Coordinates of C-alpha atoms and ligand atoms in Angstrom, one line a residue:
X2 CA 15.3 4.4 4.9
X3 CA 11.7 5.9 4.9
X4 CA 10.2 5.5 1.3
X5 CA 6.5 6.2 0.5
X6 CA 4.7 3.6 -2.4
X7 CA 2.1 5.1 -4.5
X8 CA -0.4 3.6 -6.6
X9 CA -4.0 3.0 -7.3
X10 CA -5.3 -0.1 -6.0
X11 CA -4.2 -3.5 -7.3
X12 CA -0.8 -1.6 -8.3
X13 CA 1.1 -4.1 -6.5
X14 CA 2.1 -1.5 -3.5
X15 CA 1.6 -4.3 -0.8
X16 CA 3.5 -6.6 -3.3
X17 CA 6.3 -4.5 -3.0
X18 CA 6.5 -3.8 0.6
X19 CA 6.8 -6.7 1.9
X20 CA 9.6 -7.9 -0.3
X21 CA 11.3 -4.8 0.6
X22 CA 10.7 -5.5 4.3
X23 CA 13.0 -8.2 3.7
X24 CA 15.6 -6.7 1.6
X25 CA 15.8 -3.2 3.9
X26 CA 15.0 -4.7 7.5
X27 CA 12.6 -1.7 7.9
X28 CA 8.2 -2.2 8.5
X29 CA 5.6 -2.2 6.2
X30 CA 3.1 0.5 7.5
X31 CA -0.1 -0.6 5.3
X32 CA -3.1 1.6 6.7
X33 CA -5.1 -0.7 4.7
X34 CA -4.2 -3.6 6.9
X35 CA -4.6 -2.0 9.8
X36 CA -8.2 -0.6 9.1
X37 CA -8.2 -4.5 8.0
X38 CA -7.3 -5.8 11.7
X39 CA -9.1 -2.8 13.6
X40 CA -12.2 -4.5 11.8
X41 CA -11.3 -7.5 12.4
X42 CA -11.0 -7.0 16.5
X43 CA -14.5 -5.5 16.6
X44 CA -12.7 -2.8 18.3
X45 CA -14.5 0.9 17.8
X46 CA -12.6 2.1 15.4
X47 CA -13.2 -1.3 13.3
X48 CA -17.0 -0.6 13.5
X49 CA -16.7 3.1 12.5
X50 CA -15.0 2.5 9.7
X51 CA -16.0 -0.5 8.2
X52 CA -19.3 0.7 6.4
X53 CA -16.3 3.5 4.5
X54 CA -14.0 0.7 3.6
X55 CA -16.6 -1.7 2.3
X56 CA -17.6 0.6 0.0
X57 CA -14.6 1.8 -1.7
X58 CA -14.2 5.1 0.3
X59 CA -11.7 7.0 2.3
X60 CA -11.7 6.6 6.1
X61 CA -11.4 10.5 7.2
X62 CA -7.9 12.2 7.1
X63 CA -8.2 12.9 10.8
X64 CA -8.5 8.9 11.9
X65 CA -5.7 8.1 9.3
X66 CA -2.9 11.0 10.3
X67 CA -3.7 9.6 14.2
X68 CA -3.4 6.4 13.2
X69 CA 0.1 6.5 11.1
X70 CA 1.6 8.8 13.9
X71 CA 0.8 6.4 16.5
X72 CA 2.5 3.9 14.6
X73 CA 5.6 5.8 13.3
X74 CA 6.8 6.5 16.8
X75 CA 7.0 2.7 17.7
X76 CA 10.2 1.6 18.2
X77 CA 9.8 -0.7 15.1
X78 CA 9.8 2.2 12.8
X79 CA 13.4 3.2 14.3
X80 CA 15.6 1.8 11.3
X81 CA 13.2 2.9 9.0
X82 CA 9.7 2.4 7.1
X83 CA 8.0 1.6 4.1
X84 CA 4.0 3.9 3.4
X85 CA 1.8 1.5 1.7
X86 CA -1.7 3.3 1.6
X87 CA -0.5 6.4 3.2
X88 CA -0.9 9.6 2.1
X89 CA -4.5 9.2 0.2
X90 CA -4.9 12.6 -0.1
X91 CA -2.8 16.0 -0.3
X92 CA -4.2 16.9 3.4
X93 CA -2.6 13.3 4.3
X94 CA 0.7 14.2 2.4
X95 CA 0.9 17.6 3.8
X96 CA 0.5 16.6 7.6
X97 CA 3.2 13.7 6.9
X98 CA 5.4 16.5 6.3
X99 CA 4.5 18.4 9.3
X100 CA 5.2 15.3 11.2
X101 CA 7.8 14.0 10.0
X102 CA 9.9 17.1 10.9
X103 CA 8.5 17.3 14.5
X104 CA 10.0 14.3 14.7
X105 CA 13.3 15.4 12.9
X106 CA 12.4 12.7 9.6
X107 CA 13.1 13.1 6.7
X108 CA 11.3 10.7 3.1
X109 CA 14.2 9.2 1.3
X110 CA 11.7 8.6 -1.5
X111 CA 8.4 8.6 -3.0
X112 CA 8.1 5.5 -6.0
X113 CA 4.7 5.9 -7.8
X114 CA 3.7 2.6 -9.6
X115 CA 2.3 3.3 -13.2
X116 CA -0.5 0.9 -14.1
X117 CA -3.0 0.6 -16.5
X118 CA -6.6 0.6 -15.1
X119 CA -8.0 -2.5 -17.1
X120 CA -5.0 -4.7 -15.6
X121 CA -5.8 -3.7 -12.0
X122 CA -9.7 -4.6 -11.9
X123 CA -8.1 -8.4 -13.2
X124 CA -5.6 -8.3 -10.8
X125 CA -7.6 -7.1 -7.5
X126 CA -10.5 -9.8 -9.0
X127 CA -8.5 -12.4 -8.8
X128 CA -6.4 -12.0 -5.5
X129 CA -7.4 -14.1 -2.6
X130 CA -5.2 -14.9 0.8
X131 CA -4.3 -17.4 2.8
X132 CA -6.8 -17.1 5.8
X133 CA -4.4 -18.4 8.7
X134 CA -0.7 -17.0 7.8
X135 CA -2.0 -14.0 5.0
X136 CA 0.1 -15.1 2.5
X137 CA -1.1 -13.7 -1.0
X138 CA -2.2 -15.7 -4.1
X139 CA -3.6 -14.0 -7.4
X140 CA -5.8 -16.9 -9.6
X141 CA -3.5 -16.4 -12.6
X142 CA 0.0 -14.6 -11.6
X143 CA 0.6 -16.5 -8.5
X144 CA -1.8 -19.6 -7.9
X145 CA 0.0 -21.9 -4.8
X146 CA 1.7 -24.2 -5.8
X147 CA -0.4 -27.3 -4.9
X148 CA -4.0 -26.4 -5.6
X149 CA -6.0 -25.6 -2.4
X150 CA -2.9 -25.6 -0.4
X151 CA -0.6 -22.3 1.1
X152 CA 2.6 -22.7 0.1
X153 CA 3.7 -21.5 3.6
X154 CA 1.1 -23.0 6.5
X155 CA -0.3 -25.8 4.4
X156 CA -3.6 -24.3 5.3
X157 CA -7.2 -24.7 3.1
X158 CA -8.6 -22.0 4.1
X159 CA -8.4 -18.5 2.1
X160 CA -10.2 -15.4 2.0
X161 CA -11.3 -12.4 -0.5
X162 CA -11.1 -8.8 0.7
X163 CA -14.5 -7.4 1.2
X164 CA -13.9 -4.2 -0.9
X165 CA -12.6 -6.6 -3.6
X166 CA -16.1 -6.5 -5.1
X167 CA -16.6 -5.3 -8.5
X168 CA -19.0 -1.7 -7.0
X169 CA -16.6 -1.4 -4.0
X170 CA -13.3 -1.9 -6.9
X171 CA -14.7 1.1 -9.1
X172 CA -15.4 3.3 -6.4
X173 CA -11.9 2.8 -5.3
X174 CA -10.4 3.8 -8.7
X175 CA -12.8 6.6 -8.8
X176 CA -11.5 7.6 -5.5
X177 CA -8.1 7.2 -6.5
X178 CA -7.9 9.5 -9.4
X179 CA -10.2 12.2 -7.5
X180 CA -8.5 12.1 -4.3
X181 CA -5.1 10.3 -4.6
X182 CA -3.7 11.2 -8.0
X183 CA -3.6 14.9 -7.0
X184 CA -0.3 13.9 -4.4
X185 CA 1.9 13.3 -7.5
X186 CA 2.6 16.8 -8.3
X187 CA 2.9 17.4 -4.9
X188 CA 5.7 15.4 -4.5
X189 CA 7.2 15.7 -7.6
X190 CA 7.2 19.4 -6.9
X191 CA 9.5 18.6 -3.7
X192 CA 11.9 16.7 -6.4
X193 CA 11.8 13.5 -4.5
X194 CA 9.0 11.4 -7.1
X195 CA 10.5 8.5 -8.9
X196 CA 7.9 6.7 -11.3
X197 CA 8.3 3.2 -11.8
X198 CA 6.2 0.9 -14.8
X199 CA 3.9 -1.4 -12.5
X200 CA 2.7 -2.9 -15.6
X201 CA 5.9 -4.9 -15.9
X202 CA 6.5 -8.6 -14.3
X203 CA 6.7 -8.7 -10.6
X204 CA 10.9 -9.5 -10.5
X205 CA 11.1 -6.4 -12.9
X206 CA 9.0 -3.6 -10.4
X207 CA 11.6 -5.2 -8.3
X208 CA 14.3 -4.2 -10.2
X209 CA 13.5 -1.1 -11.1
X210 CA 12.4 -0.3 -7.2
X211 CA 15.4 -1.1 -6.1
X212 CA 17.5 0.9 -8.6
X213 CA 15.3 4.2 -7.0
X214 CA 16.6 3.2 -3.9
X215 CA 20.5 2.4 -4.6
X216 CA 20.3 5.9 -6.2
X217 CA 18.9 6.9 -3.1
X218 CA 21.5 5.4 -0.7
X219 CA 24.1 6.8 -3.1
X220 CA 22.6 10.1 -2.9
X221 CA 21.4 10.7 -6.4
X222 CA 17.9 11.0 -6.6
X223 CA 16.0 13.6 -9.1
X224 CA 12.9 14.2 -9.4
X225 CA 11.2 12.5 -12.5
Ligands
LIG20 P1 -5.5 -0.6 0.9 O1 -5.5 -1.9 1.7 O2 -4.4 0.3 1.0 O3 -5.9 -1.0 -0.6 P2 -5.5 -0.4 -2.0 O4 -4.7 0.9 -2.1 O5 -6.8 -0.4 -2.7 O6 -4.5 -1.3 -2.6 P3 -4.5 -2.9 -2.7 O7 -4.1 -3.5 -1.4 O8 -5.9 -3.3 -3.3 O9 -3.5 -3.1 -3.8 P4 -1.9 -3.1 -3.9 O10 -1.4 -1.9 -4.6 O11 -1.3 -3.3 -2.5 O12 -1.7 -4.3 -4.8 P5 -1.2 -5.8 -4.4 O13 0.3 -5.8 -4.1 O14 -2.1 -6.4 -3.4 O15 -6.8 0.2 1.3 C1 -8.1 -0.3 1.4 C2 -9.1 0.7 1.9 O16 -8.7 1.1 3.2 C3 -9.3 2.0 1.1 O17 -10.2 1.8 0.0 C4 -9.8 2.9 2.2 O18 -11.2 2.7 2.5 C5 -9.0 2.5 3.4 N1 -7.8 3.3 3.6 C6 -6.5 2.7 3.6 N2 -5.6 3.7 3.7 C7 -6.3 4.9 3.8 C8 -5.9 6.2 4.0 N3 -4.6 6.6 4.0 N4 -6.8 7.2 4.0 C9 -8.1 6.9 3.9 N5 -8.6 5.6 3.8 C10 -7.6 4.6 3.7 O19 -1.4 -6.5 -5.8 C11 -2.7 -6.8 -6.3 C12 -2.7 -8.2 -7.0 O20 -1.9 -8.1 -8.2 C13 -2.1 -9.3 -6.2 O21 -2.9 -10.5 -6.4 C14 -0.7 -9.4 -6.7 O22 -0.2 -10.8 -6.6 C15 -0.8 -9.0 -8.2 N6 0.3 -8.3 -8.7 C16 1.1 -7.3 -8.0 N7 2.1 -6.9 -8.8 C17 1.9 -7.5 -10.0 C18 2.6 -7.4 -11.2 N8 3.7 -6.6 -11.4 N9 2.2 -8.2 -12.3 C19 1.1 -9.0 -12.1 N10 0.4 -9.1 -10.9 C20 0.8 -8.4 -9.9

């Protein structure tokens, strides 16, 4: 299955992926995390693009299309994958196409999360992460559950996104409607855009996700 997750940030796309890593057996390719790990290295593309991500701006569609190909031919990505971050833009979107039939690939879907701006600046504000294993924590939906403590390593230590800030968050959301919105009617010209309500409870985008992608597997999908 090769779906594509859409939504502004703090939508709850990484949310998503990763449970559906587990319930599909296919990857979660997050460009954000890898821009986050290139950085992280020191490598050269960390240090080229880190001064972009910081502040709420899009790394150039020429690094990112490199980077996703690179990553979509892995073995890995065989079974299947789930875009979380990618496309940004309708240059992005249109050389995933181009791609993806080189490579004979076809999108089994393309779930857009529908959220409500105010919600997302609470939600990105108060997210933090385990710093050894990554696990993810929000300060009111999903606090571990002993205080001070990941639920999965036992670790102490946790860490805040560097473009979490409240200048890097706006320019983000300003980036999203200018740049990103504009791939919804691109997709839901092709027939294959399903939009889900990401203002709901967690469990509930889950439900409704994974009615998308039963249609899917069953062959039904329309264009909403
Ligand atoms: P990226 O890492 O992709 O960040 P983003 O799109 O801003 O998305 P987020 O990770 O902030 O949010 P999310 O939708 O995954 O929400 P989450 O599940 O964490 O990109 C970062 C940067 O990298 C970009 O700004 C850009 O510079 C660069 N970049 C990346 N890809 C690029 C590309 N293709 N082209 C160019 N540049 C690129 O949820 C957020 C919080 O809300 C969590 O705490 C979670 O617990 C909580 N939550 C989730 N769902 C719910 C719910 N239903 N109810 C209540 N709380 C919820």
């Amino acid at each position: 299955m090769r779906i594509i997750l859409l939504g502004p940030p703090g939508a709850g796309k990484g949310t998503q992926a990763k449970r559906l890593v587990d319930k599909y057996g296919i990857v979660q390719l997050s460009t954000g995390d890898m821009l986050r790990e290139a950085m992280a290295s020191g490598s050269a593309l960390g240090q080229q693009v880190k001064q972009t991500y910081e502040a709420g701006r899009l790394v150039s569609d020429d690094i990112m299309i490199r980077m996703i190909e690179d990553r979509i031919m892995q073995p890995d990505c065989a079974r299947g994958f789930i875009l979380d971050g990618f496309p940004r833009t309708v240059a992005q979107a249109e050389a995933l196409d181009a791609m993806m039939a080189r490579h004979g690939l076809s999108l089994d879907a393309v779930i857009a999360l529908k959220v409500d701006e105010k919600a997302l600046i609470e939600r990105i504000a108060g997210r933090f992460s385990c710093k050894v294993c990554g696990t993810g924590y929000h300060e009111t939906f999903h606090r571990p559950k002993t205080d001070g403590k990941c639920d999965i390593c036992g670790s102490s230590d946790f860490i805040r996104r560097k473009d979490d800030n409240a200048t890097a968050v706006s320019e983000r959301l300003n980036v999203y409607n200018a740049q990103t919105a504009p791939i919804l009617p691109y997709y839901a010209k092709k027939g294959c855009l399903k939009q889900v309500d990401g203002m709901a409870p967690v469990a509930d985008v889950a439900v409704a996700i994974d009615g998308v992608l039963s249609a899917v597997t069953q062959g039904v999908l329309h264009g909403s």
